[in-house]
CSV table of C-alpha atoms in Angstrom, one decimal:
chain,number,residue,atom,x,y,z
A,31,MET,CA,75.6,66.1,156.5
A,32,SER,CA,75.7,67.5,152.9
A,33,GLU,CA,73.8,65.8,150.2
A,34,ASN,CA,77.0,65.4,148.1
A,35,LEU,CA,78.8,63.6,151.0
A,36,GLU,CA,75.8,61.3,151.6
A,37,HIS,CA,75.7,60.5,147.9
A,38,LYS,CA,79.4,59.6,147.8
A,39,ARG,CA,78.9,57.4,150.8
A,40,LEU,CA,76.0,55.7,149.1
A,41,ILE,CA,78.1,55.1,145.9
A,42,TRP,CA,80.7,53.5,148.1
A,43,HIS,CA,78.1,51.3,149.7
A,44,CYS,CA,76.9,50.2,146.3
A,45,ARG,CA,80.4,48.7,145.7
A,46,ARG,CA,79.7,45.0,146.4
A,47,GLY,CA,81.5,41.7,146.6
A,48,MET,CA,80.0,40.6,143.3
A,49,LEU,CA,80.7,42.2,139.9
A,50,GLU,CA,77.2,41.5,138.7
A,51,LEU,CA,75.8,43.8,141.5
A,52,ASP,CA,78.4,46.5,140.9
A,53,VAL,CA,77.4,46.6,137.2
A,54,LEU,CA,73.8,47.2,138.2
A,55,LEU,CA,74.0,49.3,141.4
A,56,LEU,CA,76.9,51.7,140.7
A,57,PRO,CA,75.6,53.3,137.4
A,58,PHE,CA,72.1,53.6,138.8
A,59,CYS,CA,73.4,55.3,142.0
A,60,ARG,CA,75.7,57.6,140.0
A,61,GLU,CA,73.3,58.5,137.2
A,62,VAL,CA,69.7,58.0,138.5
A,63,TYR,CA,69.6,58.2,142.3
A,64,LEU,CA,69.7,62.0,142.6
A,65,THR,CA,66.7,62.3,140.1
A,66,LEU,CA,64.5,60.0,142.3
A,67,SER,CA,61.8,61.2,144.6
A,68,THR,CA,62.8,61.3,148.3
A,69,GLU,CA,60.6,58.2,148.8
A,70,ASP,CA,62.3,56.3,146.1
A,71,GLN,CA,65.7,57.3,147.3
A,72,ALA,CA,64.8,55.9,150.7
A,73,LYS,CA,63.7,52.6,149.0
A,74,PHE,CA,67.0,52.4,147.2
A,75,VAL,CA,69.0,53.0,150.4
A,76,ASP,CA,67.0,50.2,152.0
A,77,LEU,CA,67.6,47.9,149.1
A,78,VAL,CA,71.4,48.3,149.1
A,79,ALA,CA,71.4,47.4,152.8
A,80,CYS,CA,70.3,43.9,151.8
A,81,GLU,CA,72.7,41.0,151.6
A,82,ASP,CA,74.5,40.3,148.3
A,83,PRO,CA,73.1,36.8,147.8
A,84,ASP,CA,69.5,38.2,148.1
A,85,LEU,CA,70.3,41.0,145.7
A,86,PHE,CA,71.9,38.7,143.2
A,87,GLY,CA,68.8,36.4,143.3
A,88,TRP,CA,66.4,39.3,142.8
A,89,PHE,CA,68.4,40.9,140.0
A,90,MET,CA,69.0,37.6,138.2
A,91,GLN,CA,65.2,37.1,138.6
A,92,HIS,CA,65.7,33.7,140.3
A,93,ASN,CA,63.3,34.9,142.9
A,94,VAL,CA,61.4,38.0,144.0
A,95,SER,CA,61.7,39.9,147.2
A,96,GLU,CA,58.8,39.6,149.6
A,97,ASN,CA,59.3,43.3,150.3
A,98,PRO,CA,57.3,45.2,147.6
A,99,ASN,CA,59.7,48.2,147.9
A,100,HIS,CA,62.7,46.0,147.1
A,101,ALA,CA,60.9,44.4,144.2
A,102,TYR,CA,59.9,47.9,142.9
A,103,MET,CA,63.5,49.1,143.1
A,104,VAL,CA,64.9,46.0,141.5
A,105,ASP,CA,62.5,46.4,138.6
A,106,MET,CA,63.4,50.1,138.3
A,107,ILE,CA,67.2,49.4,138.3
A,108,LEU,CA,66.8,46.7,135.7
A,109,LYS,CA,64.8,49.0,133.4
A,110,ALA,CA,67.2,51.9,133.9
A,111,GLY,CA,70.0,49.7,132.8
A,112,LYS,CA,67.9,48.3,130.0
A,113,ILE,CA,68.9,44.9,131.2
A,114,THR,CA,66.7,41.9,130.5
A,115,ILE,CA,67.4,38.5,131.8
């Protein structure tokens, strides 16, 4: 499958049921994802497969994921958006 089609599918998958997550995930996916290393791209794909309540808690810094790859990507996304809680 072409990289462009995969990226479009990932953008669609970043559309969540919570506006707070859309505001974080969509711009990152559109503007930063393709510049990431293959390893970090895989970490991002794994992150967006998580449940919305988990993602919300991590991004709002109510808790931290036990998965270090998820915690790494959450930090990267927050920094990319220059968002501090």
